[in-house]
PDB file of C-alpha atoms in Angstrom:
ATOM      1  CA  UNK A   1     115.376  18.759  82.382  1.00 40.00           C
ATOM      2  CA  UNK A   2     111.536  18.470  83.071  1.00 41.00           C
ATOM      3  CA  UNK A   3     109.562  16.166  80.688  1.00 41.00           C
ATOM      4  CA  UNK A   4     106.436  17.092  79.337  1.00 40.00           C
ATOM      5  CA  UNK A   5     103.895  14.698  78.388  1.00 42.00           C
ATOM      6  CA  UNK A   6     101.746  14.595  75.276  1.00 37.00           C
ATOM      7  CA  UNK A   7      98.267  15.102  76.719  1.00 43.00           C
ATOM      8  CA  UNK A   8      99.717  17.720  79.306  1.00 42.00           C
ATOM      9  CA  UNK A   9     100.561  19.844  76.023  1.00 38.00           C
ATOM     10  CA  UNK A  10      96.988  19.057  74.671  1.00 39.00           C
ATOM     11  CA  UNK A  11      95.024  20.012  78.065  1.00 44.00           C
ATOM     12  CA  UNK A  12      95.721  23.560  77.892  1.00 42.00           C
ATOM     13  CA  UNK A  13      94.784  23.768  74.433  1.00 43.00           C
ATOM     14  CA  UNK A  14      91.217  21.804  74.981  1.00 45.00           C
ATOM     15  CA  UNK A  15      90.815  24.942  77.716  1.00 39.00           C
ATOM     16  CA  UNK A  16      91.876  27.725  75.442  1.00 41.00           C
ATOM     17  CA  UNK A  17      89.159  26.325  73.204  1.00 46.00           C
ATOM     18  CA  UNK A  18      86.438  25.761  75.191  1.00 43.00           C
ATOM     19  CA  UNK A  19      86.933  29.335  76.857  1.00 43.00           C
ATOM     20  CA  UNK A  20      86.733  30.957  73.305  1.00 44.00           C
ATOM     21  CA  UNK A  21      83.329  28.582  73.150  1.00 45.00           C
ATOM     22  CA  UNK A  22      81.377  30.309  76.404  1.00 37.00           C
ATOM     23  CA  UNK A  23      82.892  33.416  74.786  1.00 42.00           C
ATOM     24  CA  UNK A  24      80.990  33.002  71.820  1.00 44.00           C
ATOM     25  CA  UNK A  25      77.726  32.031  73.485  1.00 44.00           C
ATOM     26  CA  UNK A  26      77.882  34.783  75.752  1.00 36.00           C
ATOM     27  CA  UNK A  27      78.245  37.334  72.782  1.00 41.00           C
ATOM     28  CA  UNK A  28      75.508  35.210  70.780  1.00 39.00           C
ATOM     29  CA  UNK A  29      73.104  35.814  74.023  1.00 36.00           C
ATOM     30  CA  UNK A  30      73.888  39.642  74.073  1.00 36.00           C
ATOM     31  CA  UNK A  31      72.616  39.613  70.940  1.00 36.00           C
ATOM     32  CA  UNK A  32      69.354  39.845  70.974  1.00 36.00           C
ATOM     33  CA  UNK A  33      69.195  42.775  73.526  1.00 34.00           C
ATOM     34  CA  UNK A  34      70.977  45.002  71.295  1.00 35.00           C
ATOM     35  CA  UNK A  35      74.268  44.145  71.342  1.00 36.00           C
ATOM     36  CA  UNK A  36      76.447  43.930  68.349  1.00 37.00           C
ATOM     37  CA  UNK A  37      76.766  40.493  67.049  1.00 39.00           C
ATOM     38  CA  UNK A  38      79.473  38.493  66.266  1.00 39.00           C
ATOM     39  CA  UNK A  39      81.198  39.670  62.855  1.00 38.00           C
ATOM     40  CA  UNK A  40      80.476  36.227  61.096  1.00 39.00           C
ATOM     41  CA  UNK A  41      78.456  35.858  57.831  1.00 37.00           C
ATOM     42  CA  UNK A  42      75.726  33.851  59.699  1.00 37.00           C
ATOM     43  CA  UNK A  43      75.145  36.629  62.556  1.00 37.00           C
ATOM     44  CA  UNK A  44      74.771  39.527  59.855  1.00 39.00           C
ATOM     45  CA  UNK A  45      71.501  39.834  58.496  1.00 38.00           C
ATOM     46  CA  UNK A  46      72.321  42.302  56.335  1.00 37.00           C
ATOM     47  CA  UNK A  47      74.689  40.771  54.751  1.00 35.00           C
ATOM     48  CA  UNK A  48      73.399  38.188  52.186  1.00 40.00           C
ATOM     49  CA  UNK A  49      72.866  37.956  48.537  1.00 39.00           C
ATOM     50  CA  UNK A  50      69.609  39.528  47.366  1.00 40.00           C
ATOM     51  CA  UNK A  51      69.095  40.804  50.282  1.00 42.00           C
ATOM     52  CA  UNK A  52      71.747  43.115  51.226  1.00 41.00           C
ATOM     53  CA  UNK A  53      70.716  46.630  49.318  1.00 40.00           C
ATOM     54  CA  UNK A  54      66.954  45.946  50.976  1.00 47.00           C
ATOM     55  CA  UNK A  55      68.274  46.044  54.492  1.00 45.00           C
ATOM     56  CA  UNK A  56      70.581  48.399  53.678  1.00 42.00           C
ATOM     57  CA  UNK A  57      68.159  51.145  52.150  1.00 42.00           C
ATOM     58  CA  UNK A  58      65.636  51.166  55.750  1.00 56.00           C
ATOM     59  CA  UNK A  59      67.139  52.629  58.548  1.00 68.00           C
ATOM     60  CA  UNK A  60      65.965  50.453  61.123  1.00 73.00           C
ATOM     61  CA  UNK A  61      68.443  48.645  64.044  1.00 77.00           C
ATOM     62  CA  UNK A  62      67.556  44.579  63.709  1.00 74.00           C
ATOM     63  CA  UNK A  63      68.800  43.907  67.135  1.00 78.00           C
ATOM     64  CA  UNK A  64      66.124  46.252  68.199  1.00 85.00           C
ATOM     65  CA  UNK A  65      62.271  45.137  68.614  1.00 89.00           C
ATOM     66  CA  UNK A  66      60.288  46.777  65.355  1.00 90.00           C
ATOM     67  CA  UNK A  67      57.261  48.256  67.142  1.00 88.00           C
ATOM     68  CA  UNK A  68      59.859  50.304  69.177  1.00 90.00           C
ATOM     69  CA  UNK A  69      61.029  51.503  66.557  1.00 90.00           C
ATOM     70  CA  UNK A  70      57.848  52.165  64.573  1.00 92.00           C
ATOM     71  CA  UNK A  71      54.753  55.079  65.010  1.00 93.00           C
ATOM     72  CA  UNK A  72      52.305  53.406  67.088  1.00 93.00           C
ATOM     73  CA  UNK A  73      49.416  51.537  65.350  1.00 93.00           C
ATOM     74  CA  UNK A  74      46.676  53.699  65.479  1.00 94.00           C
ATOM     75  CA  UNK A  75      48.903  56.782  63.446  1.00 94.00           C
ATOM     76  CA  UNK A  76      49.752  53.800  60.718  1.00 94.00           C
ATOM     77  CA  UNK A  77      46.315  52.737  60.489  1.00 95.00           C
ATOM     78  CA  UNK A  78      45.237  56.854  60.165  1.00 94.00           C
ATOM     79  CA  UNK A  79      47.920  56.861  57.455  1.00 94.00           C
ATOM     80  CA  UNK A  80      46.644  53.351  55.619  1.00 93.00           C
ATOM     81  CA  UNK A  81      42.431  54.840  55.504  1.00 92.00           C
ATOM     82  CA  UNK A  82      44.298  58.379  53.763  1.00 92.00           C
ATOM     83  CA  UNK A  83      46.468  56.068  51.147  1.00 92.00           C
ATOM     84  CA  UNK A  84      44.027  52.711  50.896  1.00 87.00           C
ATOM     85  CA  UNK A  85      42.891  52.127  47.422  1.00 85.00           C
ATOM     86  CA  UNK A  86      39.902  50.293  48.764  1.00 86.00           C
ATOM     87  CA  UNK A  87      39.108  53.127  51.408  1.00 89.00           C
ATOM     88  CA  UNK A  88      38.773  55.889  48.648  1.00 88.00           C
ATOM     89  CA  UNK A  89      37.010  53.782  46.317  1.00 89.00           C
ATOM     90  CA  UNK A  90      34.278  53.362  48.649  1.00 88.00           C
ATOM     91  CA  UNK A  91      34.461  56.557  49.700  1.00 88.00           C
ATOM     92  CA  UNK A  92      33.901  57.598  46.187  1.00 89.00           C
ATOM     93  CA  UNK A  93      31.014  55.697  45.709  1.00 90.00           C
ATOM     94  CA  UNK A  94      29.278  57.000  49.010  1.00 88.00           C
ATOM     95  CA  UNK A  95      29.850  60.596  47.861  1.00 88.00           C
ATOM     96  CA  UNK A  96      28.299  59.713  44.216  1.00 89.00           C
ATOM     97  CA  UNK A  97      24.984  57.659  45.974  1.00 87.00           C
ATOM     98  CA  UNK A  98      24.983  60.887  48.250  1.00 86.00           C
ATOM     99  CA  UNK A  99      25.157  63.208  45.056  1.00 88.00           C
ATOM    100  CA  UNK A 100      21.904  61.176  43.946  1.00 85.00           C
ATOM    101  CA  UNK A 101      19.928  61.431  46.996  1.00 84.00           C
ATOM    102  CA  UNK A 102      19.996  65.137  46.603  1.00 86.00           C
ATOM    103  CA  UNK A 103      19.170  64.927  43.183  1.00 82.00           C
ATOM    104  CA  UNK A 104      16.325  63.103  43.880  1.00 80.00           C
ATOM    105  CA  UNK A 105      14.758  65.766  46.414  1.00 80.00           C
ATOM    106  CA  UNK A 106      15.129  68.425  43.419  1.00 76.00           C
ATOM    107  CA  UNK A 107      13.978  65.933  40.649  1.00 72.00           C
ATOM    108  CA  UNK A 108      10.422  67.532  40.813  1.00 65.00           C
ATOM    109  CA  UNK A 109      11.755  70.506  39.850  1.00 67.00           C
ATOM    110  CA  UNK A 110      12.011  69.546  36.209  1.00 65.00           C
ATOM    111  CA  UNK A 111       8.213  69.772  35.739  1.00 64.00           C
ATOM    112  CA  UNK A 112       8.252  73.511  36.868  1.00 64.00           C
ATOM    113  CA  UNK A 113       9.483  76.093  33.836  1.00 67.00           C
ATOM    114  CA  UNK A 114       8.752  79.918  33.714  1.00 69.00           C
ATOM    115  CA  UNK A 115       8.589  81.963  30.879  1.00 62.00           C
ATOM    116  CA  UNK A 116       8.482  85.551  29.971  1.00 66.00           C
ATOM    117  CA  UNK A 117       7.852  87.473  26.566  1.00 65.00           C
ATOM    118  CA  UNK A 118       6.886  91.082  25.210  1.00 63.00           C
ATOM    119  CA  UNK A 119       4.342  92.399  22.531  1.00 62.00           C
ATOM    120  CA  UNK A 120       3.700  95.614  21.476  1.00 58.00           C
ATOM    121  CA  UNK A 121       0.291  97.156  21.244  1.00 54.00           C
ATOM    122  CA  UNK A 122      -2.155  99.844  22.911  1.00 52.00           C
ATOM    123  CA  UNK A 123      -2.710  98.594  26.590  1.00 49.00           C
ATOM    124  CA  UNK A 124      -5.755 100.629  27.777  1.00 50.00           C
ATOM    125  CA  UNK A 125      -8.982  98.743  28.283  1.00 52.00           C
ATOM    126  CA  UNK A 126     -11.445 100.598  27.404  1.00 51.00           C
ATOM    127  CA  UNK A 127     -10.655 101.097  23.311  1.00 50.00           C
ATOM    128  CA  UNK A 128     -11.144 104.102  21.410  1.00 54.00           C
ATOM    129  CA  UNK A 129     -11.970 102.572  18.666  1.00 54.00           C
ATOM    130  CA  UNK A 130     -15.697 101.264  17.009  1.00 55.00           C
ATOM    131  CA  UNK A 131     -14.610  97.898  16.653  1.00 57.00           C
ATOM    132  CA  UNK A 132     -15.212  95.766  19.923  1.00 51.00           C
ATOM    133  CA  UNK A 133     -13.663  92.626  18.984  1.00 52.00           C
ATOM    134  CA  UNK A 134      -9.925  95.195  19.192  1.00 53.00           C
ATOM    135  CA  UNK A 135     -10.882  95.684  23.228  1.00 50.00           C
ATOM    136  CA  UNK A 136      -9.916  91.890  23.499  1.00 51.00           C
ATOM    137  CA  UNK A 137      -6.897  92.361  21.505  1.00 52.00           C
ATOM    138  CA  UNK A 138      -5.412  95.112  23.297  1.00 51.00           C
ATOM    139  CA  UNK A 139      -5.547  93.522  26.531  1.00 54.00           C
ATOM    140  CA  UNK A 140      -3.176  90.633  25.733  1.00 53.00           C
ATOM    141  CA  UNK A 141      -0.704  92.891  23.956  1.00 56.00           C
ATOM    142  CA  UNK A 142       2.808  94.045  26.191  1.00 60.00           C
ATOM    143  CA  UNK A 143       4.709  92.321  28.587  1.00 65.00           C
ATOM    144  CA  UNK A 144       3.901  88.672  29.942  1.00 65.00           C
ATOM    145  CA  UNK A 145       5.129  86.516  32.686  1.00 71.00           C
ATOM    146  CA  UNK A 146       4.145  83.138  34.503  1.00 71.00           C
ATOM    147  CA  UNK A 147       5.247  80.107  36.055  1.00 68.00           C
ATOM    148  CA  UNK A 148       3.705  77.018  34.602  1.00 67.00           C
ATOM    149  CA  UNK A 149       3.365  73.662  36.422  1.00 66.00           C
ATOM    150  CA  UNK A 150       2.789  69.963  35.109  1.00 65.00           C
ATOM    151  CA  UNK A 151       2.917  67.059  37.545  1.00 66.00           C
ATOM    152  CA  UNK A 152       2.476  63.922  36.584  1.00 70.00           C
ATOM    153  CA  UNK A 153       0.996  60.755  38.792  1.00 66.00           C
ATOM    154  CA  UNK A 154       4.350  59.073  38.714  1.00 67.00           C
ATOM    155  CA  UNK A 155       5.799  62.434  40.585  1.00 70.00           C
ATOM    156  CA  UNK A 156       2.464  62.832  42.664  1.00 68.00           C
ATOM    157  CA  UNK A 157       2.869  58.965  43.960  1.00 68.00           C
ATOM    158  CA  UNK A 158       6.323  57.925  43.399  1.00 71.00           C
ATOM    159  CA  UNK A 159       8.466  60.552  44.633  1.00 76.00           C
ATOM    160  CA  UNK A 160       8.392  59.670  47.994  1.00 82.00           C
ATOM    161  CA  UNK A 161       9.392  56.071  47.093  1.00 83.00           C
ATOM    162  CA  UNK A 162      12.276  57.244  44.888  1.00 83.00           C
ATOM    163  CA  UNK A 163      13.656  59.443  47.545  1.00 85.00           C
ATOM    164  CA  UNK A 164      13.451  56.355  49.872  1.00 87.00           C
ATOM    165  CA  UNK A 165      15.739  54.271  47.499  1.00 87.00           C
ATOM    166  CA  UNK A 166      18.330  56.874  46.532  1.00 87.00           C
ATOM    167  CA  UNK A 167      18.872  57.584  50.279  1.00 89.00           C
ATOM    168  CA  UNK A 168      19.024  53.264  51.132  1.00 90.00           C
ATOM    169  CA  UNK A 169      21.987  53.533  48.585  1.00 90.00           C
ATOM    170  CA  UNK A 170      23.243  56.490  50.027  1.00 89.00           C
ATOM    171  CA  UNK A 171      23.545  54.697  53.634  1.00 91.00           C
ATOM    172  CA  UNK A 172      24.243  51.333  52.072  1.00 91.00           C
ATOM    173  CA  UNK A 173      27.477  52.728  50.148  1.00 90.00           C
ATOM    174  CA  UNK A 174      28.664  54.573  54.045  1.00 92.00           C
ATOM    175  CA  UNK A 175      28.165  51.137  55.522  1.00 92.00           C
ATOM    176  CA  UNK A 176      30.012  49.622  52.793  1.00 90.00           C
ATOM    177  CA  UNK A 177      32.548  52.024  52.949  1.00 91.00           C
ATOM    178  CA  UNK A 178      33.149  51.385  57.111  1.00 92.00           C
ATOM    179  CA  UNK A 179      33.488  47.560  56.294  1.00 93.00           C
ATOM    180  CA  UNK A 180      36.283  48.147  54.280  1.00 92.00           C
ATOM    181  CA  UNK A 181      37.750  50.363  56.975  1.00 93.00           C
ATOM    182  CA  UNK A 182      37.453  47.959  59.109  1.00 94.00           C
ATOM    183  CA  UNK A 183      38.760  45.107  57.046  1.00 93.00           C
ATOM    184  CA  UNK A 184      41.702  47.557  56.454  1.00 94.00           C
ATOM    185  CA  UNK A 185      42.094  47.702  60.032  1.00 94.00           C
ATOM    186  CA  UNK A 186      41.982  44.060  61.032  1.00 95.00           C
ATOM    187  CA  UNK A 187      44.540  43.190  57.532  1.00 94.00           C
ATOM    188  CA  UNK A 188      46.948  45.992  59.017  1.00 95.00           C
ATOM    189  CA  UNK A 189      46.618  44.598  63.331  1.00 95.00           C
ATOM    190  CA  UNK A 190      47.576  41.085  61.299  1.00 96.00           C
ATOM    191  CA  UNK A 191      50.237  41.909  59.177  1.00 95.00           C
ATOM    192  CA  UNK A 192      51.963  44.204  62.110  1.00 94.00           C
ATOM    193  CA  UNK A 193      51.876  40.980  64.575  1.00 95.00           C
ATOM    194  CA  UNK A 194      53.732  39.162  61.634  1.00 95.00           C
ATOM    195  CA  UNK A 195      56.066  41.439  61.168  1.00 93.00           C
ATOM    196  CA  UNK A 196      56.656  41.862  65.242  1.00 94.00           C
ATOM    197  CA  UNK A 197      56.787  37.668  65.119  1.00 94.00           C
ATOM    198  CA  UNK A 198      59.119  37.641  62.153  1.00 93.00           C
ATOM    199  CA  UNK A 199      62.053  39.648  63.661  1.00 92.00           C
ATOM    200  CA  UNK A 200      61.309  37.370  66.872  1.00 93.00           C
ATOM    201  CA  UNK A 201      62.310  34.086  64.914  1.00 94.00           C
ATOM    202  CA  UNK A 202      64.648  35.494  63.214  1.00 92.00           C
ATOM    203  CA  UNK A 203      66.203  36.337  66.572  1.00 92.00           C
ATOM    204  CA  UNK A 204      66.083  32.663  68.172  1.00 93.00           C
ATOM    205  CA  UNK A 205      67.141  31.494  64.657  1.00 94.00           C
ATOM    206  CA  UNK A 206      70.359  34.135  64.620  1.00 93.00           C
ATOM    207  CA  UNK A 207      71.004  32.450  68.190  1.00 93.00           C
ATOM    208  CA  UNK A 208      70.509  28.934  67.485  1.00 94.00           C
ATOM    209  CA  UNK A 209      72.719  29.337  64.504  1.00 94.00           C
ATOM    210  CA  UNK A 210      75.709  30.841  66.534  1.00 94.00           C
ATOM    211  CA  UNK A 211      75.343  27.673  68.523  1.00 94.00           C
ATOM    212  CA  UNK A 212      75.575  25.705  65.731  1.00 93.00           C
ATOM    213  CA  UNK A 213      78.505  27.333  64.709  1.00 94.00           C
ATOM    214  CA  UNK A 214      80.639  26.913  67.879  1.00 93.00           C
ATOM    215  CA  UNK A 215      79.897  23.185  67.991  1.00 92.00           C
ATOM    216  CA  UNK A 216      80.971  22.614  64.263  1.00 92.00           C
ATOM    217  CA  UNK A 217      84.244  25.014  65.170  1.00 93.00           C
ATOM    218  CA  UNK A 218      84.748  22.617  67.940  1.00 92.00           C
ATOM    219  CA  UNK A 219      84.361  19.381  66.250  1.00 91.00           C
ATOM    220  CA  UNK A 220      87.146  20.258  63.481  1.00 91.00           C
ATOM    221  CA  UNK A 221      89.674  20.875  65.907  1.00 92.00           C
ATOM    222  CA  UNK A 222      88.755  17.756  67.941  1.00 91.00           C
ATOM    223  CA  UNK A 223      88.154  15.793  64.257  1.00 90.00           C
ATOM    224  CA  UNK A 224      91.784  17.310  63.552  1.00 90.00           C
ATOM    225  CA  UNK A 225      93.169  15.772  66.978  1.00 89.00           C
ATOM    226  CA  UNK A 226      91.402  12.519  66.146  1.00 88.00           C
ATOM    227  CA  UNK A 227      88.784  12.943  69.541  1.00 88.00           C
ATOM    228  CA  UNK A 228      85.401  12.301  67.564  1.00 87.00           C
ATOM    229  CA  UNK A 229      84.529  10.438  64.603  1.00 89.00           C
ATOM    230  CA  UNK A 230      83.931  11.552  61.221  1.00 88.00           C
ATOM    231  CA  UNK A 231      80.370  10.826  60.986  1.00 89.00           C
ATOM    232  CA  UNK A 232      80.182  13.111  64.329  1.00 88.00           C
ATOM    233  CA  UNK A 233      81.757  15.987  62.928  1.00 87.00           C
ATOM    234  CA  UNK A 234      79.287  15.556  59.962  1.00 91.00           C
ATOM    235  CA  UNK A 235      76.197  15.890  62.413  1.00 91.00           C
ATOM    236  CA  UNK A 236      77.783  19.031  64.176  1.00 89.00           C
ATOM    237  CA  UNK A 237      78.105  20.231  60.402  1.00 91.00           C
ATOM    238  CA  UNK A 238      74.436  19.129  59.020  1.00 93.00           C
ATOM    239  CA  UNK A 239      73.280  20.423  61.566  1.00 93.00           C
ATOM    240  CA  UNK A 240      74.813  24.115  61.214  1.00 93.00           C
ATOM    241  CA  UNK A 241      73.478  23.993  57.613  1.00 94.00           C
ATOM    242  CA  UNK A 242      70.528  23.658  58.774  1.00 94.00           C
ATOM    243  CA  UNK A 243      70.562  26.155  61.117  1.00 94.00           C
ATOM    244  CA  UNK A 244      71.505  28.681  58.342  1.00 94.00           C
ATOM    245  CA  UNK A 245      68.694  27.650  56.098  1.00 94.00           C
ATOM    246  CA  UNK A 246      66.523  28.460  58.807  1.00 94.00           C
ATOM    247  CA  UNK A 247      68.058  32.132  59.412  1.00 93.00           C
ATOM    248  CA  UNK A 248      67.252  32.639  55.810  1.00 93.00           C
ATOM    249  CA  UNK A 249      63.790  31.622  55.675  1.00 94.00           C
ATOM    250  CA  UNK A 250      62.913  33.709  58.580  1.00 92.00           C
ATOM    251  CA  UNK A 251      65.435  36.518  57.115  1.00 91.00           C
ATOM    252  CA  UNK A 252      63.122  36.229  54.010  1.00 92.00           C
ATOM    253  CA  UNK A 253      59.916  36.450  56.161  1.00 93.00           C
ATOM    254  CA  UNK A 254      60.709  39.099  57.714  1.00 91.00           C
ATOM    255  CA  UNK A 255      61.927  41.403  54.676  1.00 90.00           C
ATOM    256  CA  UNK A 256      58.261  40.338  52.790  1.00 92.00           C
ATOM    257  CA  UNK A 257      56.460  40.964  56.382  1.00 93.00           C
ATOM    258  CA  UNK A 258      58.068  45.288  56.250  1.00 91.00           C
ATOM    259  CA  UNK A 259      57.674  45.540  52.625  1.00 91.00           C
ATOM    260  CA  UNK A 260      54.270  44.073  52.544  1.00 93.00           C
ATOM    261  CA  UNK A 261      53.430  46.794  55.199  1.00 93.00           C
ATOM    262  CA  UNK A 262      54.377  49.455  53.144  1.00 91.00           C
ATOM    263  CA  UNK A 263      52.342  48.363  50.205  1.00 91.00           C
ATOM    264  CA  UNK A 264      48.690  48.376  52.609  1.00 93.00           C
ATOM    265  CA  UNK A 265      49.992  51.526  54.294  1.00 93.00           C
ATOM    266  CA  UNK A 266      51.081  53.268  50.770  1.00 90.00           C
ATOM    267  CA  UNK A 267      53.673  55.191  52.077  1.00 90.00           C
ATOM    268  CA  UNK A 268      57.650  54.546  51.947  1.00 89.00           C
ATOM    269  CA  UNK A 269      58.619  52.695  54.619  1.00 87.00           C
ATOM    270  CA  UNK A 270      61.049  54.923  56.614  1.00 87.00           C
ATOM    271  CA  UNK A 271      57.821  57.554  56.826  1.00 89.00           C
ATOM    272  CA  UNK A 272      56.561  55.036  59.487  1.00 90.00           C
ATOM    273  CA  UNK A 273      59.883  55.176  61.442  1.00 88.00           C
ATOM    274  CA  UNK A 274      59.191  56.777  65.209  1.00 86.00           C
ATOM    275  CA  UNK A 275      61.241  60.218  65.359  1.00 77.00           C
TER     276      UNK A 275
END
């Protein structure tokens, strides 16, 4: 009968191991170009506490790069100058300042008023009666019209100057209005490359921590078969806790980074999805 020795049982068993290792890494590679990850509660992103009805409600792939998957820029910044707080605020007070301009070109109007009354009375000219102070009478009697006119030395030499500062406000307010457009803009460019860099650490992260994982696997079997000491089995395993506090920073980042899109854009989130 053939003997078998101890460490020719073990040998195969190291292999087996190590094989389900490269298997591992290979699937933790695939990963990030859109394969599906390994089904362990450090490669799910969508599965952690707090966080797991957020992900859940947007209907975005995380394996996926996020400006793929979004409208390009330039439709989400259109979208942000309809919805912006800021924008229409401005926009308010350049339509007001414009309001006043025009005022200002009528204001001069005020000093003009017509009027128009009726009397009765005999309106020939020539009276037939003896009395000649009646001929005057007669002639102002029946129906009257006019226009009449008052302008004052403040409209005679300050109109000009008033129309000159309501229209300065007028085109003060526009300009006013375009730097907030463009502060909108440059806010919106920023927060999209944070968002685009979020999902990109949370990638390597996700990666790193599969790593981790297969070496802390590895050193409890090898801590089991007595191979590596027990302050090197707690390294493997500090480190892997360290790798998932990592995933959940950048899982957090990356959440605040889409929702804090939505609030500058001020539209639901999934309305910026690409068709």
């Amino acid at each position: 009968m053939k003997q078998y020795s101890i460490n020719s049982l073990i040998r195969p068993a190291k292999l087996l191991l190590l094989s389900l290792a490269v298997m591992a890494g290979l699937q933790t590679m695939s990963y990030g170009q859109g394969a599906t990850p390994p089904q362990t509660s450090a490669a799910k992103p969508a599965v952690t506490q707090g966080a797991t009805s957020v992900l859940d409600s947007m209907t975005f792939d995380f394996n996926r790069d996020i400006s793929i998957q979004l409208i390009p820029f330039e439709e989400i910044f259109q979208i942000a100058l309809k919805y912006s707080s800021v924008v229409k605020f401005e926009g308010s007070i350049a339509s007001a300042q414009q309001a006043a301009y025009s005022l200002s070109k009528l204001q001069i109007l005020q000093n003009v008023g017509a009027y128009y009354n009726y009397s009765t009375g005999n309106q020939a000219i020539v009276s037939t009666g003896l009395n000649a102070a009646d001929k005057l009478g007669q002639i102002s009697n029946g129906y009257r019209t006019g226009v009449n006119v008052a302008i004052s030395l403040h409209d005679l030499f300050g109109r000009s100057q008033q129309i000159r500062l309501a229209r300065s406000n007028y085109e003060s307010a526009m300009e006013r209005r375009r730097t907030s457009e463009i502060g909108l803009k440059r806010e919106l460019f920023n927060l999209y490359q944070d968002l685009n860099l979020s999902q990109r650490i949370l990638q390597i992260r996700l990666r790193d921590e599969q790593v981790a994982l297969t070496a802390y696997r590895i050193a409890e079997v090898e801590l089991q078969k007595g191979k590596i000491t027990p302050e090197a089995h707690a390294f493997n395993s500090s480190r892997y806790a360290n790798t998932q506090s990592s995933v959940e920073e950048a899982k957090s980042q990356f959440i605040k980074n889409i929702y804090a899109l939505e609030l500058l854009v001020g539209v639901p989130i999934y309305q910026l999805k690409r068709n």
